[in-house]
Amino acid sequence: MAVTSEMKKMSITVQILVCLLGMASWIDINGLWVQLPLMVNFLPEGWNLPSYLVIIIQVANIGPLFFTIASRFTNRHIEIPTNYIIITVGAASCILLSFYWDATTYISGSHHSTALLALSFCLALVDCTSSVSFLAFMSLYPVGYMTAYFIGEGLSGLLPSIIALIQGVGGNAECVNSTFVNQTTNHTYYQSTYYYPPARFSLEIFFAILFAMLACSLVAFTLLNHLPLAKREQVTKQRKYDSGIEEGYKNVADKVSESSASSLEMEKSFDRNDSQAQFISASKDKYVVEHKPLMSAWDWVFLMSIQAWINGLSNGVLPSVQSYSALPYGNVAYHLAVTLGQIANPVACLVVYLLPTRRKSVVGLVALLGTGVAAYVMWLALESPTPVLCGSVWGEVCIVITWILMSGLLTYTKVMIVTICRESGRKALIWCGAIMQAGSLVGSIIIFPIVNQLNLFTPNNPCGDTCWDY
């Protein structure tokens, strides 16, 4: 009854605005990730491009650290101007990507996608910081509005994936014979070239759509700050605006620790789902006295070891080799593996809500299953360009299902561990977030030179060693 009563008192308009604000949290990085199946065929980094983006996203996690330090050592409430900067920079980067995503620079003897990589860092920096600053702002509102916020955060991964599915990739690469005439010698010669069928609409249009979505989020955040209806929600729930700010800052540390999980996911997810996990736990327990059972030292080491391992895989190693595991089966298979794998993340969070568990053995079993599927993905990547079942429709189906299953299992594991840590209090969440960060960083650092220097993974040649049928 208490839940229903409070929900009825909340403004639907403000809930919609809060949802649009949450949508801005990771929509641009998630959107960039689902465009990789179109980018890898045209940019000089080729199939190594995902590994570059993974390391960039990890470096961008300095943003939340700077925000946390600044908020601790200044008397000014910096989350409002920070949020304006976050959304504005994200929108500007998206519109610049629509013009310059394929711009290259010749450096040290080879071409590099400098514009894309630089703008990707801008997007990752603001998205990682949003996981902290958005929640600091939301502490001004009653906890009931967090539902709308996390719905919006979930949409930040779901909407780009749906748009990418509509966009498609046009089909697999084709090898066509082209005729060239040397005007000097008047000799005619033939050469095989790659042809990539176009998608339903271009990357330029896709990034323009992301810009429009972020523009809506910017308008929504402006209204939350200036619309009388939205400000009354703050005043009525917290007595006085200024005292509400102070009360919000008393809880920022808790929000920061909870959101650190969100700032890690790519990261594909890359990063929304752990924040959703905190909402799932909070939505069930926020109207009762919080109970914080203490974990034994063995349970703590066990869960944190799993968390570090799982995040190293899901946020570092596996995204870096996704192209090598899926592209040998064709552009269509790779496209579906990326987009449906992204959609599997919020689905896994829903499963946590419907089938929660606090049993460490179950968490360990799910982590083991996820690791087994991840090992299969790594084996496929190492076998590129001719992995098992390559050239068969069953191979395409299997790789897509494999990525969906693996994303779901790993996300479920991370979300459940975060939920268990939340029940053990603020300190547990802080350490959990730090360990997730460390695991993701170590995973990305290890895999980057393996992919880019050791050449253990081999791309295919559409005019030579492909195994799909045209």
CSV table of C-alpha atoms in Angstrom, one decimal:
chain,number,residue,atom,x,y,z
A,1,MET,CA,0.0,0.0,0.0
A,2,ALA,CA,2.8,2.4,0.8
A,3,VAL,CA,4.4,1.7,-2.6
A,4,THR,CA,1.1,2.4,-4.4
A,5,SER,CA,0.4,5.5,-2.4
A,6,GLU,CA,3.8,7.0,-3.2
A,7,MET,CA,3.6,6.1,-6.9
A,8,LYS,CA,0.3,7.9,-7.2
A,9,LYS,CA,1.8,11.0,-5.7
A,10,MET,CA,4.6,11.2,-8.2
A,11,SER,CA,4.2,13.3,-11.3
A,12,ILE,CA,4.0,11.4,-14.6
A,13,THR,CA,5.6,14.3,-16.4
A,14,VAL,CA,8.6,14.3,-14.1
A,15,GLN,CA,8.9,10.6,-14.5
A,16,ILE,CA,9.0,10.9,-18.3
A,17,LEU,CA,11.7,13.6,-18.0
A,18,VAL,CA,13.7,11.5,-15.6
A,19,CYS,CA,13.5,8.6,-18.0
A,20,LEU,CA,14.8,10.7,-20.8
A,21,LEU,CA,17.7,11.8,-18.6
A,22,GLY,CA,18.5,8.2,-17.8
A,23,MET,CA,18.5,7.4,-21.5
A,24,ALA,CA,21.5,9.8,-22.1
A,25,SER,CA,23.7,7.7,-19.7
A,26,TRP,CA,25.1,5.2,-22.2
A,27,ILE,CA,23.2,5.6,-25.4
A,28,ASP,CA,26.1,7.0,-27.5
A,29,ILE,CA,28.7,4.4,-26.6
A,30,ASN,CA,26.2,1.6,-27.0
A,31,GLY,CA,25.2,3.1,-30.3
A,32,LEU,CA,28.8,3.2,-31.4
A,33,TRP,CA,29.3,-0.4,-30.4
A,34,VAL,CA,26.4,-1.7,-32.5
A,35,GLN,CA,27.8,0.1,-35.6
A,36,LEU,CA,31.1,-1.9,-35.4
A,37,PRO,CA,29.8,-4.6,-37.9
A,38,LEU,CA,29.6,-1.7,-40.5
A,39,MET,CA,32.8,0.0,-39.5
A,40,VAL,CA,35.3,-2.8,-39.3
A,41,ASN,CA,35.1,-3.4,-43.1
A,42,PHE,CA,36.1,0.2,-44.0
A,43,LEU,CA,38.4,1.5,-41.3
A,44,PRO,CA,42.2,0.8,-41.3
A,45,GLU,CA,42.1,-0.9,-37.9
A,46,GLY,CA,39.9,-3.6,-39.4
A,47,TRP,CA,38.9,-6.4,-37.1
A,48,ASN,CA,41.1,-5.0,-34.4
A,49,LEU,CA,38.9,-2.0,-34.0
A,50,PRO,CA,36.9,-3.4,-31.1
A,51,SER,CA,40.1,-3.9,-29.0
A,52,TYR,CA,40.9,-0.2,-29.5
A,53,LEU,CA,37.5,0.8,-28.3
A,54,VAL,CA,37.7,-1.5,-25.2
A,55,ILE,CA,40.9,0.1,-24.0
A,56,ILE,CA,39.6,3.6,-24.7
A,57,ILE,CA,36.6,2.9,-22.6
A,58,GLN,CA,38.7,1.6,-19.7
A,59,VAL,CA,40.9,4.7,-19.8
A,60,ALA,CA,37.8,6.9,-19.8
A,61,ASN,CA,36.9,5.6,-16.3
A,62,ILE,CA,39.1,8.4,-14.9
A,63,GLY,CA,36.0,10.6,-15.4
A,64,PRO,CA,34.1,9.2,-12.4
A,65,LEU,CA,37.2,9.4,-10.3
A,66,PHE,CA,37.7,13.1,-11.0
A,67,PHE,CA,34.1,13.9,-10.4
A,68,THR,CA,34.1,12.1,-7.0
A,69,ILE,CA,37.3,13.9,-5.9
A,70,ALA,CA,35.9,17.3,-7.1
A,71,SER,CA,32.6,16.8,-5.3
A,72,ARG,CA,34.4,15.8,-2.1
A,73,PHE,CA,36.8,18.8,-2.0
A,74,THR,CA,34.6,21.6,-3.2
A,75,ASN,CA,31.6,23.2,-1.5
A,76,ARG,CA,29.9,23.7,-4.9
A,77,HIS,CA,27.3,21.3,-6.1
A,78,ILE,CA,28.8,20.4,-9.4
A,79,GLU,CA,26.5,17.7,-10.7
A,80,ILE,CA,24.1,20.0,-12.5
A,81,PRO,CA,26.8,21.8,-14.6
A,82,THR,CA,28.6,18.5,-15.1
A,83,ASN,CA,25.4,16.9,-16.5
A,84,TYR,CA,24.9,19.7,-18.9
A,85,ILE,CA,28.5,19.2,-20.1
A,86,ILE,CA,28.0,15.4,-20.3
A,87,ILE,CA,24.9,15.6,-22.5
A,88,THR,CA,26.2,18.5,-24.7
A,89,VAL,CA,29.6,16.8,-25.3
A,90,GLY,CA,27.8,13.5,-26.1
A,91,ALA,CA,25.5,15.2,-28.6
A,92,ALA,CA,28.2,17.2,-30.2
A,93,SER,CA,30.4,14.1,-30.6
A,94,CYS,CA,27.6,12.1,-32.2
A,95,ILE,CA,27.0,14.9,-34.8
A,96,LEU,CA,30.7,15.1,-35.5
A,97,LEU,CA,30.8,11.3,-35.9
A,98,SER,CA,28.2,11.5,-38.5
A,99,PHE,CA,30.6,13.6,-40.6
A,100,TYR,CA,34.0,12.3,-39.6
A,101,TRP,CA,33.7,8.6,-38.5
A,102,ASP,CA,35.7,7.4,-41.5
A,103,ALA,CA,38.4,10.2,-41.4
A,104,THR,CA,41.9,8.8,-41.2
A,105,THR,CA,45.4,10.2,-40.4
A,106,TYR,CA,48.7,8.9,-41.7
A,107,ILE,CA,50.8,8.3,-38.6
A,108,SER,CA,54.1,6.2,-38.2
A,109,GLY,CA,53.7,4.6,-41.6
A,110,SER,CA,50.1,3.6,-41.5
A,111,HIS,CA,46.6,5.1,-41.5
A,112,HIS,CA,44.6,5.4,-38.2
A,113,SER,CA,41.0,6.3,-37.5
A,114,THR,CA,42.0,9.3,-35.4
A,115,ALA,CA,38.7,11.1,-35.5
A,116,LEU,CA,36.7,8.0,-34.5
A,117,LEU,CA,39.1,7.1,-31.7
A,118,ALA,CA,39.2,10.6,-30.3
A,119,LEU,CA,35.5,11.1,-30.4
A,120,SER,CA,35.0,7.6,-28.9
A,121,PHE,CA,37.1,8.7,-26.0
A,122,CYS,CA,34.9,11.8,-25.5
A,123,LEU,CA,31.8,9.6,-25.6
A,124,ALA,CA,33.3,7.1,-23.1
A,125,LEU,CA,34.5,9.8,-20.8
A,126,VAL,CA,31.1,11.5,-20.5
A,127,ASP,CA,29.2,8.2,-20.3
A,128,CYS,CA,31.4,6.8,-17.5
A,129,THR,CA,31.1,10.1,-15.6
A,130,SER,CA,27.3,10.1,-16.1
A,131,SER,CA,27.0,6.9,-14.0
A,132,VAL,CA,28.1,9.1,-11.0
A,133,SER,CA,26.8,12.6,-11.8
A,134,PHE,CA,23.4,11.6,-12.9
A,135,LEU,CA,22.8,9.6,-9.7
A,136,ALA,CA,24.1,12.5,-7.7
A,137,PHE,CA,21.4,14.7,-9.3
A,138,MET,CA,18.8,12.0,-8.8
A,139,SER,CA,19.4,12.1,-5.0
A,140,LEU,CA,17.4,15.3,-5.0
A,141,TYR,CA,14.3,13.3,-5.9
A,142,PRO,CA,12.3,10.7,-3.9
A,143,VAL,CA,13.6,7.1,-4.3
A,144,GLY,CA,10.4,6.3,-6.3
A,145,TYR,CA,11.8,8.3,-9.3
A,146,MET,CA,14.7,5.9,-9.5
A,147,THR,CA,12.4,3.5,-11.3
A,148,ALA,CA,12.0,5.9,-14.1
A,149,TYR,CA,15.7,6.7,-14.2
A,150,PHE,CA,16.8,3.0,-14.5
A,151,ILE,CA,14.1,2.4,-17.2
A,152,GLY,CA,15.7,5.2,-19.2
A,153,GLU,CA,19.2,3.7,-18.5
A,154,GLY,CA,18.0,0.4,-19.8
A,155,LEU,CA,16.6,2.1,-23.0
A,156,SER,CA,20.1,3.5,-23.6
A,157,GLY,CA,21.2,0.0,-24.6
A,158,LEU,CA,17.9,-1.3,-26.0
A,159,LEU,CA,17.0,1.5,-28.4
A,160,PRO,CA,20.4,1.6,-30.3
A,161,SER,CA,20.2,-2.2,-30.7
A,162,ILE,CA,16.7,-2.0,-32.1
A,163,ILE,CA,17.6,0.8,-34.5
A,164,ALA,CA,20.7,-1.2,-35.6
A,165,LEU,CA,18.6,-4.3,-36.2
A,166,ILE,CA,16.3,-2.2,-38.4
A,167,GLN,CA,19.4,-0.7,-40.2
A,168,GLY,CA,20.9,-4.2,-40.9
A,169,VAL,CA,24.3,-4.6,-42.6
A,170,GLY,CA,23.2,-5.3,-46.2
A,171,GLY,CA,24.6,-8.8,-46.4
A,172,ASN,CA,27.9,-10.5,-46.5
A,173,ALA,CA,30.9,-9.2,-48.4
A,174,GLU,CA,31.1,-10.1,-52.1
A,175,CYS,CA,34.2,-10.4,-54.3
A,176,VAL,CA,33.7,-8.8,-57.7
A,177,ASN,CA,36.0,-8.6,-60.7
A,178,SER,CA,36.8,-5.1,-61.8
A,179,THR,CA,38.4,-3.9,-65.1
A,180,PHE,CA,41.1,-1.3,-65.0
A,181,VAL,CA,42.7,0.4,-68.0
A,182,ASN,CA,46.2,1.9,-67.7
A,183,GLN,CA,46.0,5.1,-69.7
A,184,THR,CA,49.7,5.4,-70.2
A,185,THR,CA,50.3,1.9,-71.6
A,186,ASN,CA,46.7,1.3,-72.8
A,187,HIS,CA,46.8,-2.1,-71.1
A,188,THR,CA,43.7,-3.6,-69.6
A,189,TYR,CA,43.9,-5.7,-66.5
A,190,TYR,CA,41.5,-7.3,-64.1
A,191,GLN,CA,41.5,-7.2,-60.3
A,192,SER,CA,39.2,-8.7,-57.6
A,193,THR,CA,37.8,-6.1,-55.2
A,194,TYR,CA,35.5,-6.3,-52.2
A,195,TYR,CA,31.9,-5.2,-52.3
A,196,TYR,CA,29.9,-4.7,-49.2
A,197,PRO,CA,26.2,-4.4,-49.8
A,198,PRO,CA,24.9,-1.2,-48.1
A,199,ALA,CA,22.7,-1.2,-45.0
A,200,ARG,CA,19.1,0.2,-45.1
A,201,PHE,CA,20.5,3.5,-43.9
A,202,SER,CA,24.0,4.8,-43.4
A,203,LEU,CA,26.1,5.3,-40.3
A,204,GLU,CA,25.7,9.1,-40.8
A,205,ILE,CA,21.9,8.8,-40.3
A,206,PHE,CA,22.4,6.5,-37.3
A,207,PHE,CA,24.6,9.0,-35.5
A,208,ALA,CA,22.2,11.7,-36.4
A,209,ILE,CA,19.4,9.7,-34.7
A,210,LEU,CA,21.6,9.4,-31.6
A,211,PHE,CA,22.2,13.1,-31.7
A,212,ALA,CA,18.4,13.7,-31.8
A,213,MET,CA,17.9,11.4,-28.8
A,214,LEU,CA,20.6,13.2,-26.8
A,215,ALA,CA,19.0,16.5,-27.7
A,216,CYS,CA,15.7,15.2,-26.2
A,217,SER,CA,17.7,14.2,-23.0
A,218,LEU,CA,19.2,17.7,-22.8
A,219,VAL,CA,15.8,19.3,-23.1
A,220,ALA,CA,14.5,17.0,-20.4
A,221,PHE,CA,17.3,17.8,-18.0
A,222,THR,CA,16.8,21.5,-18.6
A,223,LEU,CA,13.1,21.1,-17.7
A,224,LEU,CA,14.0,19.1,-14.6
A,225,ASN,CA,16.1,22.1,-13.4
A,226,HIS,CA,13.7,24.9,-14.4
A,227,LEU,CA,10.2,23.5,-14.8
A,228,PRO,CA,8.1,24.6,-11.8
A,229,LEU,CA,6.4,21.2,-11.6
A,230,ALA,CA,9.8,19.4,-11.4
A,231,LYS,CA,11.2,21.8,-8.8
A,232,ARG,CA,8.0,21.4,-6.7
A,233,GLU,CA,8.7,17.7,-6.6
A,234,GLN,CA,12.1,18.5,-5.0
A,235,VAL,CA,10.6,21.0,-2.6
A,236,THR,CA,7.7,19.0,-1.5
A,237,LYS,CA,9.7,15.8,-1.0
A,238,GLN,CA,12.7,17.4,0.7
A,239,ARG,CA,11.2,20.5,2.5
A,240,LYS,CA,13.6,22.9,1.1
A,241,TYR,CA,15.8,22.9,-2.1
A,242,ASP,CA,19.1,23.7,-0.4
A,243,SER,CA,18.7,21.3,2.4
A,244,GLY,CA,17.7,18.7,-0.1
A,245,ILE,CA,20.9,19.3,-1.9
A,246,GLU,CA,22.9,18.7,1.3
A,247,GLU,CA,20.9,15.6,2.0
A,248,GLY,CA,21.5,14.4,-1.5
A,249,TYR,CA,25.2,14.8,-1.0
A,250,LYS,CA,25.2,12.8,2.1
A,251,ASN,CA,24.1,9.9,-0.1
A,252,VAL,CA,26.4,10.5,-3.0
A,253,ALA,CA,29.0,8.2,-1.7
A,254,ASP,CA,26.5,5.3,-1.7
A,255,LYS,CA,25.3,6.3,-5.1
A,256,VAL,CA,28.9,6.5,-6.4
A,257,SER,CA,29.7,3.0,-5.2
A,258,GLU,CA,26.5,1.6,-6.6
A,259,SER,CA,27.0,3.3,-9.9
A,260,SER,CA,30.6,2.2,-10.3
A,261,ALA,CA,29.2,-1.1,-11.6
A,262,SER,CA,27.2,0.8,-14.2
A,263,SER,CA,30.3,2.7,-15.4
A,264,LEU,CA,32.0,-0.5,-16.3
A,265,GLU,CA,29.6,-2.2,-18.6
A,266,MET,CA,30.3,-2.1,-22.6
A,267,GLU,CA,31.6,-1.3,-22.1
A,268,LYS,CA,28.7,-4.0,-26.2
A,269,SER,CA,28.5,-2.7,-22.5
A,270,PHE,CA,29.0,-2.4,-22.0
A,271,ASP,CA,27.8,-1.0,-18.2
A,272,ARG,CA,24.2,-0.3,-17.5
A,273,ASN,CA,23.1,-3.6,-16.0
A,274,ASP,CA,24.8,-3.4,-12.6
A,275,SER,CA,23.1,-0.1,-11.9
A,276,GLN,CA,19.8,-1.8,-12.9
A,277,ALA,CA,20.7,-4.6,-10.4
A,278,GLN,CA,20.9,-2.0,-7.6
A,279,PHE,CA,17.5,-0.8,-8.6
A,280,ILE,CA,16.1,-4.3,-8.6
A,281,SER,CA,17.4,-4.8,-5.1
A,282,ALA,CA,16.3,-1.4,-3.9
A,283,SER,CA,12.8,-1.7,-5.4
A,284,LYS,CA,12.2,-4.8,-3.3
A,285,ASP,CA,13.6,-3.6,-0.1
A,286,LYS,CA,13.3,0.2,0.1
A,287,TYR,CA,10.1,0.2,2.1
A,288,VAL,CA,11.3,-2.1,4.8
A,289,VAL,CA,14.1,-1.9,7.3
A,290,GLU,CA,17.3,-2.7,5.6
A,291,HIS,CA,19.0,-5.8,6.7
A,292,LYS,CA,22.8,-6.1,6.1
A,293,PRO,CA,23.9,-9.6,6.7
A,294,LEU,CA,27.7,-10.0,6.9
A,295,MET,CA,29.5,-12.3,4.6
A,296,SER,CA,32.2,-14.6,5.8
A,297,ALA,CA,35.7,-13.9,4.6
A,298,TRP,CA,35.6,-17.0,2.3
A,299,ASP,CA,32.3,-15.9,0.7
A,300,TRP,CA,33.7,-12.4,0.2
A,301,VAL,CA,36.9,-13.7,-1.5
A,302,PHE,CA,34.9,-16.2,-3.5
A,303,LEU,CA,32.4,-13.6,-4.9
A,304,MET,CA,35.0,-10.9,-5.5
A,305,SER,CA,37.3,-13.3,-7.4
A,306,ILE,CA,34.3,-14.3,-9.6
A,307,GLN,CA,33.4,-10.6,-10.1
A,308,ALA,CA,37.0,-9.7,-11.2
A,309,TRP,CA,37.2,-12.6,-13.5
A,310,ILE,CA,33.8,-12.1,-15.1
A,311,ASN,CA,34.4,-8.4,-15.7
A,312,GLY,CA,37.8,-9.1,-17.1
A,313,LEU,CA,36.1,-11.4,-19.7
A,314,SER,CA,32.9,-9.4,-20.4
A,315,ASN,CA,34.4,-5.9,-20.4
A,316,GLY,CA,37.9,-6.6,-21.7
A,317,VAL,CA,38.8,-9.8,-23.4
A,318,LEU,CA,35.6,-11.0,-25.2
A,319,PRO,CA,34.5,-7.6,-26.8
A,320,SER,CA,38.1,-7.3,-28.2
A,321,VAL,CA,37.8,-10.6,-30.1
A,322,GLN,CA,34.1,-10.5,-31.0
A,323,SER,CA,34.9,-9.7,-34.6
A,324,TYR,CA,37.3,-12.7,-34.9
A,325,SER,CA,34.7,-15.0,-33.4
A,326,ALA,CA,31.7,-13.9,-35.4
A,327,LEU,CA,32.9,-12.2,-38.7
A,328,PRO,CA,34.2,-15.5,-40.3
A,329,TYR,CA,30.5,-16.5,-40.4
A,330,GLY,CA,29.6,-13.3,-42.3
A,331,ASN,CA,28.6,-9.7,-41.7
A,332,VAL,CA,25.0,-10.7,-40.9
A,333,ALA,CA,26.1,-13.2,-38.2
A,334,TYR,CA,28.4,-10.6,-36.7
A,335,HIS,CA,25.7,-7.9,-36.8
A,336,LEU,CA,23.2,-10.2,-35.0
A,337,ALA,CA,25.7,-11.3,-32.4
A,338,VAL,CA,26.5,-7.7,-31.5
A,339,THR,CA,23.0,-6.3,-31.4
A,340,LEU,CA,21.2,-9.3,-29.9
A,341,GLY,CA,24.0,-9.7,-27.4
A,342,GLN,CA,23.4,-6.1,-26.3
A,343,ILE,CA,19.7,-6.9,-25.9
A,344,ALA,CA,20.5,-9.9,-23.8
A,345,ASN,CA,21.9,-7.6,-21.0
A,346,PRO,CA,18.6,-6.0,-19.9
A,347,VAL,CA,16.9,-9.4,-20.3
A,348,ALA,CA,19.4,-10.9,-17.9
A,349,CYS,CA,18.5,-8.1,-15.4
A,350,LEU,CA,14.9,-9.0,-15.7
A,351,VAL,CA,15.7,-12.6,-15.0
A,352,VAL,CA,17.5,-11.5,-11.8
A,353,TYR,CA,14.3,-9.7,-10.7
A,354,LEU,CA,12.2,-12.8,-11.5
A,355,LEU,CA,14.6,-15.4,-10.3
A,356,PRO,CA,16.9,-13.9,-7.7
A,357,THR,CA,19.2,-16.0,-5.6
A,358,ARG,CA,21.6,-15.4,-2.7
A,359,ARG,CA,23.2,-18.9,-2.9
A,360,LYS,CA,26.8,-18.6,-3.6
A,361,SER,CA,26.9,-22.0,-5.2
A,362,VAL,CA,24.3,-21.0,-7.8
A,363,VAL,CA,26.3,-17.8,-8.6
A,364,GLY,CA,29.4,-19.9,-8.9
A,365,LEU,CA,27.7,-22.4,-11.2
A,366,VAL,CA,26.3,-19.6,-13.5
A,367,ALA,CA,29.8,-18.0,-13.6
A,368,LEU,CA,31.3,-21.4,-14.5
A,369,LEU,CA,28.8,-21.9,-17.3
A,370,GLY,CA,29.4,-18.4,-18.6
A,371,THR,CA,33.2,-19.0,-18.5
A,372,GLY,CA,32.7,-22.3,-20.5
A,373,VAL,CA,30.8,-20.4,-23.2
A,374,ALA,CA,33.4,-17.7,-23.2
A,375,ALA,CA,36.1,-20.4,-23.7
A,376,TYR,CA,34.2,-21.6,-26.7
A,377,VAL,CA,34.1,-18.1,-28.1
A,378,MET,CA,37.8,-17.7,-27.6
A,379,TRP,CA,38.5,-21.0,-29.4
A,380,LEU,CA,36.4,-19.8,-32.4
A,381,ALA,CA,38.3,-16.5,-32.5
A,382,LEU,CA,41.6,-18.4,-32.5
A,383,GLU,CA,40.4,-20.6,-35.4
A,384,SER,CA,39.6,-17.6,-37.5
A,385,PRO,CA,39.2,-17.3,-40.5
A,386,THR,CA,37.9,-20.9,-40.7
A,387,PRO,CA,36.2,-21.8,-37.4
A,388,VAL,CA,34.0,-24.9,-36.9
A,389,LEU,CA,30.8,-24.9,-39.0
A,390,CYS,CA,32.0,-21.9,-41.0
A,391,GLY,CA,30.1,-21.8,-44.3
A,392,SER,CA,27.1,-23.5,-42.7
A,393,VAL,CA,23.8,-21.8,-41.7
A,394,TRP,CA,24.1,-23.8,-38.4
A,395,GLY,CA,27.4,-22.1,-37.8
A,396,GLU,CA,25.8,-18.7,-38.1
A,397,VAL,CA,22.9,-19.7,-35.8
A,398,CYS,CA,25.3,-21.1,-33.3
A,399,ILE,CA,27.6,-18.1,-33.0
A,400,VAL,CA,24.6,-15.7,-32.6
A,401,ILE,CA,23.1,-18.0,-29.9
A,402,THR,CA,26.5,-18.3,-28.2
A,403,TRP,CA,27.0,-14.6,-27.9
A,404,ILE,CA,23.4,-14.1,-26.6
A,405,LEU,CA,23.8,-16.9,-24.0
A,406,MET,CA,27.2,-15.8,-22.9
A,407,SER,CA,26.1,-12.2,-22.5
A,408,GLY,CA,23.1,-13.3,-20.5
A,409,LEU,CA,25.1,-15.6,-18.2
A,410,LEU,CA,27.9,-13.2,-17.4
A,411,THR,CA,25.5,-10.3,-16.9
A,412,TYR,CA,23.3,-12.4,-14.5
A,413,THR,CA,26.4,-13.3,-12.5
A,414,LYS,CA,27.6,-9.7,-12.2
A,415,VAL,CA,24.1,-8.4,-11.3
A,416,MET,CA,23.6,-11.0,-8.6
A,417,ILE,CA,27.0,-10.3,-7.0
A,418,VAL,CA,26.3,-6.6,-6.9
A,419,THR,CA,22.9,-7.3,-5.3
A,420,ILE,CA,24.4,-9.5,-2.6
A,421,CYS,CA,27.0,-6.8,-1.9
A,422,ARG,CA,24.3,-4.1,-1.7
A,423,GLU,CA,22.7,-6.1,1.1
A,424,SER,CA,26.1,-6.0,3.0
A,425,GLY,CA,26.2,-2.2,3.0
A,426,ARG,CA,28.1,0.7,1.5
A,427,LYS,CA,31.6,-0.6,2.1
A,428,ALA,CA,30.9,-3.8,0.3
A,429,LEU,CA,29.6,-1.9,-2.7
A,430,ILE,CA,32.6,0.3,-2.8
A,431,TRP,CA,35.0,-2.6,-2.9
A,432,CYS,CA,32.8,-4.5,-5.4
A,433,GLY,CA,32.9,-1.5,-7.7
A,434,ALA,CA,36.6,-1.2,-7.4
A,435,ILE,CA,37.2,-4.8,-8.1
A,436,MET,CA,34.9,-4.7,-11.1
A,437,GLN,CA,36.9,-1.7,-12.4
A,438,ALA,CA,40.2,-3.5,-11.8
A,439,GLY,CA,39.1,-6.7,-13.5
A,440,SER,CA,37.9,-4.8,-16.6
A,441,LEU,CA,41.1,-2.8,-16.8
A,442,VAL,CA,43.4,-5.8,-16.4
A,443,GLY,CA,41.4,-7.8,-19.0
A,444,SER,CA,41.6,-5.0,-21.6
A,445,ILE,CA,45.3,-4.4,-21.0
A,446,ILE,CA,46.1,-8.1,-21.4
A,447,ILE,CA,44.1,-8.7,-24.5
A,448,PHE,CA,45.1,-5.5,-26.4
A,449,PRO,CA,48.7,-6.5,-27.2
A,450,ILE,CA,47.6,-10.1,-27.9
A,451,VAL,CA,45.2,-8.9,-30.6
A,452,ASN,CA,47.3,-6.1,-32.0
A,453,GLN,CA,50.9,-7.3,-31.7
A,454,LEU,CA,51.1,-11.1,-31.4
A,455,ASN,CA,48.8,-11.7,-34.4
A,456,LEU,CA,47.2,-14.8,-32.9
A,457,PHE,CA,43.9,-13.9,-34.5
A,458,THR,CA,43.6,-13.8,-38.3
A,459,PRO,CA,40.9,-11.9,-40.4
A,460,ASN,CA,39.6,-13.4,-43.6
A,461,ASN,CA,39.9,-12.3,-47.2
A,462,PRO,CA,36.5,-11.9,-48.9
A,463,CYS,CA,38.2,-12.7,-52.2
A,464,GLY,CA,40.2,-15.7,-50.9
A,465,ASP,CA,39.6,-17.6,-47.7
A,466,THR,CA,35.9,-16.9,-46.8
A,467,CYS,CA,33.8,-19.9,-46.1
A,468,TRP,CA,30.3,-18.5,-46.6
A,469,ASP,CA,28.2,-18.8,-49.7
A,470,TYR,CA,27.5,-15.7,-51.7
